[in-house]
Short mmCIF file of C-alpha atoms in Angstrom, two decimals:
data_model
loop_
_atom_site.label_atom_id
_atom_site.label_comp_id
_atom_site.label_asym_id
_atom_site.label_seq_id
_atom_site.Cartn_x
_atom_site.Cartn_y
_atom_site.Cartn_z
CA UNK Z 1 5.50 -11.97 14.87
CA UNK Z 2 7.44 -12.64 11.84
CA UNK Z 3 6.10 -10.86 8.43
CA UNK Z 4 7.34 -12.97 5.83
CA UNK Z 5 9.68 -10.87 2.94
CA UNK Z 6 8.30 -10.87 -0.46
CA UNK Z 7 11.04 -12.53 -2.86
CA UNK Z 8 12.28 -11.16 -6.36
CA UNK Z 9 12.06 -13.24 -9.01
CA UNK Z 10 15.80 -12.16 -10.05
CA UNK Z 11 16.51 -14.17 -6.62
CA UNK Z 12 17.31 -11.00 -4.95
CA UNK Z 13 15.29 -10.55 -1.60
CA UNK Z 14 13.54 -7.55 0.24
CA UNK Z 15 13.34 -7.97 3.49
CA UNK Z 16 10.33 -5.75 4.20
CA UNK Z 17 9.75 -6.88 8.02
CA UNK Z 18 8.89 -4.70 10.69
CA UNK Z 19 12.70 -4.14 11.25
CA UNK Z 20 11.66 -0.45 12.35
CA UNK Z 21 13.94 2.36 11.91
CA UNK Z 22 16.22 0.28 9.65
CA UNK Z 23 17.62 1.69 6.83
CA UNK Z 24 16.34 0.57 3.19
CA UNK Z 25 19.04 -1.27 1.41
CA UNK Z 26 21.03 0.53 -0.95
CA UNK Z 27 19.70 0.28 -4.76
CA UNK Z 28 21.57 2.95 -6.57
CA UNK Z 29 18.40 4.66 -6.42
CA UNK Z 30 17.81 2.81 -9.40
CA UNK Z 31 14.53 0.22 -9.98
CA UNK Z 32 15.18 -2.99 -11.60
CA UNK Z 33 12.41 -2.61 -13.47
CA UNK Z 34 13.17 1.09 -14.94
CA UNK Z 35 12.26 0.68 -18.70
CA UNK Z 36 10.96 -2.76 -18.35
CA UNK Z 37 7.84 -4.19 -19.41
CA UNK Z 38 5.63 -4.90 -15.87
CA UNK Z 39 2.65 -6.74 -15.51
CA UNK Z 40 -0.03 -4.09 -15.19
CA UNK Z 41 -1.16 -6.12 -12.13
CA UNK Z 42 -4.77 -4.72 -10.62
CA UNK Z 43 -4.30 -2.49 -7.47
CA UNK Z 44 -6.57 -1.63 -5.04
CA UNK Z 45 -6.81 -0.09 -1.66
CA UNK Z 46 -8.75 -0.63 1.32
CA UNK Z 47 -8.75 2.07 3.88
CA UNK Z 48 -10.55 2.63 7.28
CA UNK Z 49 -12.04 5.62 7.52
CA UNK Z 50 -14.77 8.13 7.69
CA UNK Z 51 -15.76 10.07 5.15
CA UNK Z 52 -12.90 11.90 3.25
CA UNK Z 53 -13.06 14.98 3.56
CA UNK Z 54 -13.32 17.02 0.03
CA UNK Z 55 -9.64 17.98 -0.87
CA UNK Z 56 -8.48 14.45 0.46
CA UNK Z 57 -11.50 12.93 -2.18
CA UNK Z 58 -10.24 15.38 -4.97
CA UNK Z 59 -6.72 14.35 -4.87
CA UNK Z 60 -7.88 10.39 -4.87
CA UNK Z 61 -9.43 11.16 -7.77
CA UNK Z 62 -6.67 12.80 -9.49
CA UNK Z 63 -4.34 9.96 -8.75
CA UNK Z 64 -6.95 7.38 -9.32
CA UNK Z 65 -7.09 9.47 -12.83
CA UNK Z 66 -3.34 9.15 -13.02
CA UNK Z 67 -2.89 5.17 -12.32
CA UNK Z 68 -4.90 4.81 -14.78
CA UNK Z 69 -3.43 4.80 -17.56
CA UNK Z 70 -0.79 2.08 -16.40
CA UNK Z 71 -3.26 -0.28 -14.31
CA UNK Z 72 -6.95 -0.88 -13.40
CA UNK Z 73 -6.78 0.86 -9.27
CA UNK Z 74 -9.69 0.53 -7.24
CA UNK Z 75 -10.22 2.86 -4.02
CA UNK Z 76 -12.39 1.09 -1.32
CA UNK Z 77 -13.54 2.84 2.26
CA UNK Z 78 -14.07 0.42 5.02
CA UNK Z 79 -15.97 2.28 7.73
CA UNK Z 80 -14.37 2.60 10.93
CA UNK Z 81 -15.89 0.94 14.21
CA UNK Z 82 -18.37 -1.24 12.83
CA UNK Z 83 -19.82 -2.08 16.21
CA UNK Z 84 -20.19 0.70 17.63
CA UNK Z 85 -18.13 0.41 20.44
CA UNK Z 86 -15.89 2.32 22.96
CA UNK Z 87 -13.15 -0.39 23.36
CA UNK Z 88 -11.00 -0.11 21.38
CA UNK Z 89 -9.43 -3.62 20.99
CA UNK Z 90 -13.24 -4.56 19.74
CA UNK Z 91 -13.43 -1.81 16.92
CA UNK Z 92 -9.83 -2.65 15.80
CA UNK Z 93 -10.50 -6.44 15.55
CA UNK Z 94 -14.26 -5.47 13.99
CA UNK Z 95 -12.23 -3.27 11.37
CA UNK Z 96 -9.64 -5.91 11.06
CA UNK Z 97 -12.63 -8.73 10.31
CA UNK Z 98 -14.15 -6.40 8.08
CA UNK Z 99 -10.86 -5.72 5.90
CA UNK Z 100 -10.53 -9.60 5.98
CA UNK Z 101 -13.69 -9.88 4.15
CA UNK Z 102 -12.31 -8.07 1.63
CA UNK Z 103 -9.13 -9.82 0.45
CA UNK Z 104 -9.22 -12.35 -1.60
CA UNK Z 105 -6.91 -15.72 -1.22
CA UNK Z 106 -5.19 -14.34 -4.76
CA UNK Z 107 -4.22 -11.06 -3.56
CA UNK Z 108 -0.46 -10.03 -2.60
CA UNK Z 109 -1.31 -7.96 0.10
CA UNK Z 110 1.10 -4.78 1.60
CA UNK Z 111 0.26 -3.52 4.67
CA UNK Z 112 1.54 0.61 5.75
CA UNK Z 113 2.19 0.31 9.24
CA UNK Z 114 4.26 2.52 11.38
CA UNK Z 115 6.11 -0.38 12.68
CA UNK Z 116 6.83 -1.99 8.50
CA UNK Z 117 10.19 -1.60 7.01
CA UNK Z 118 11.11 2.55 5.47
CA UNK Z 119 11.52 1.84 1.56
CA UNK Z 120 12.44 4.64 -0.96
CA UNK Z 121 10.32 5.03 -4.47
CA UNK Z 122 12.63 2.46 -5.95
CA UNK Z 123 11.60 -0.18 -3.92
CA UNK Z 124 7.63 0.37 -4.08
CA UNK Z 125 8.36 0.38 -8.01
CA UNK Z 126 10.08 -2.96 -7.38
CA UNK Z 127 7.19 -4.20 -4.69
CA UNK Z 128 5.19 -3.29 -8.08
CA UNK Z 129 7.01 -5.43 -10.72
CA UNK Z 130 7.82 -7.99 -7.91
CA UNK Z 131 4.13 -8.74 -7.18
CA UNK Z 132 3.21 -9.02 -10.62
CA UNK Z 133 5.69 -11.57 -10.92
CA UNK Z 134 3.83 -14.03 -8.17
CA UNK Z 135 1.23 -15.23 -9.85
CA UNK Z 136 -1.22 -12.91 -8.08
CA UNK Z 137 -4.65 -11.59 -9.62
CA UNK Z 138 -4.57 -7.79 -7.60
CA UNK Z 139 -1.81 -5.97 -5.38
CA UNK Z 140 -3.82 -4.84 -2.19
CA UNK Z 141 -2.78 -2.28 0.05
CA UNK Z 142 -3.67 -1.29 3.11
CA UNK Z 143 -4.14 1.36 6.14
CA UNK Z 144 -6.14 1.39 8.79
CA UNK Z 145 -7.81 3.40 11.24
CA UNK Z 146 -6.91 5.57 13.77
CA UNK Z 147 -5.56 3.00 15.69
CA UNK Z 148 -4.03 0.84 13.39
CA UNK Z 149 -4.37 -2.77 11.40
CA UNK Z 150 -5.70 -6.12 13.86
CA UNK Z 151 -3.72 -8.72 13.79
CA UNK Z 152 -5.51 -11.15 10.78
CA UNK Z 153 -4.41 -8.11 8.02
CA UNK Z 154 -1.24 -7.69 9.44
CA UNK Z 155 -0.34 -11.69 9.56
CA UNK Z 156 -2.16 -11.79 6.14
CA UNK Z 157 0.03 -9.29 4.71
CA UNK Z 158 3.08 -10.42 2.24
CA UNK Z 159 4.78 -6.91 3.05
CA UNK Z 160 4.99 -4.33 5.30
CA UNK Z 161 6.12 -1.27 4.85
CA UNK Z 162 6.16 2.85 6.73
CA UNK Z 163 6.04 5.39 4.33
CA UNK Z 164 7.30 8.05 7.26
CA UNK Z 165 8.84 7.79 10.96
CA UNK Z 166 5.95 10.02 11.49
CA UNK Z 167 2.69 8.46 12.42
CA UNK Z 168 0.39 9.66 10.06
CA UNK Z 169 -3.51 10.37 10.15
CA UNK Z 170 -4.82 7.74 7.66
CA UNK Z 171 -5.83 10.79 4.95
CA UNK Z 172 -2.64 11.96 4.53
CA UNK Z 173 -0.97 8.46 4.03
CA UNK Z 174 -3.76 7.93 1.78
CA UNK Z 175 -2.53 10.65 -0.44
CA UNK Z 176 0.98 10.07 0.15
CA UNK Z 177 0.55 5.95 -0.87
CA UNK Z 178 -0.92 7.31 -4.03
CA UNK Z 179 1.31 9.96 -4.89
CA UNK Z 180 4.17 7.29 -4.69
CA UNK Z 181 2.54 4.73 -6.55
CA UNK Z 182 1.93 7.01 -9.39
CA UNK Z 183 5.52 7.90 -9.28
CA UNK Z 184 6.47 4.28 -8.73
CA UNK Z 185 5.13 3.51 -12.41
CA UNK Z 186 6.56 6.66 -13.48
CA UNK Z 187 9.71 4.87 -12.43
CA UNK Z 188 9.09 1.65 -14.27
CA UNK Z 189 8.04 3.27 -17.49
CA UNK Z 190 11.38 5.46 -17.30
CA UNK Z 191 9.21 8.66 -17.29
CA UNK Z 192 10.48 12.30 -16.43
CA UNK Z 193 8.56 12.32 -12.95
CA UNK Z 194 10.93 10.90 -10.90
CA UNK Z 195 14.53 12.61 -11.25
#
């Protein structure tokens, strides 16, 4: 299955298929968009999951706190297995139907799978500024459950991306997405965050 790259409007392209354990491209470790004005595009993300458990919710909050003051971010919990069930091809394609309800036609979608392309914080800044250039209303991410994203969200998706060779449980990439797209703007604004 081919994920389709999301293209840079300086006509520049990031390949961010599931080409797994390939290295990110080389960037300088600089954002094109460092000190540039950025769409402050909507985020959200949609994750499928139990209950959080308290310090997970705290930190959400902090970054939700955080991404604030550069965009509106909205944090939505999908619960997992809808139906029930003990297959597991049912509850991932009930979670995956579920998620599908909640995207809209308008969003640029990014998908964290452990398959997706490794990017550095440069490139999630320019996934940032790059989505906002589309013509999109919202920049959606997101992770699923414990046994990953069906097939509709991944196809869906306009980029997909690892944040670790590690597989991780869906709380900590929670908090590790957030962390880096705080820093991501951080990066864009040319604030002290990022070194």
């Amino acid at each position: 299955m081919a994920i389709s790259p999301f293209r840079c409007i300086c006509g520049a392209q990031h390949s961010l298929s599931k080409d797994r354990g390939a290295p990110a491209p080389s960037l300088g470790k600089r954002s094109k968009y460092s000190g540039q004005s950025v769409r402050a595009m909507p985020m959200r993300l949609l994750t499928v999951g139990k209950k959080r458990s308290r310090g997970t919710q705290l930190l959400v909050e902090e970054y939700k706190e955080k991404l604030g003051y550069y965009c509106d971010f909205e944090d939505t919990l999908i619960r997992p297995n809808p139906k029930l069930t003990s297959d597991v091809k049912v509850q991932v394609e009930a979670e995956d139907t579920a998620m599908m309800q909640q995207l809209k036609p308008e969003d640029f979608v990014v998908v964290l799978d452990e398959n997706g392309k490794d990017v550095i914080s440069e490139q999630i800044a320019d996934l940032i500024g790059d989505a906002g250039n589309t013509g999109s209303s919202r920049l959606t991410f997101c992770i699923g459950g414990p046994y990953g994203l069906g097939l509709q969200v991944r196809q869906r998706a306009d980029a997909t991306i690892r944040l670790s060779s590690l597989v991780l449980n869906h709380q900590v990439a929670l908090i590790v997405l957030m962390e880096q797209l705080y820093r991501a703007w951080t990066i864009i604004k040319g604030q002290k965050y990022h070194h």
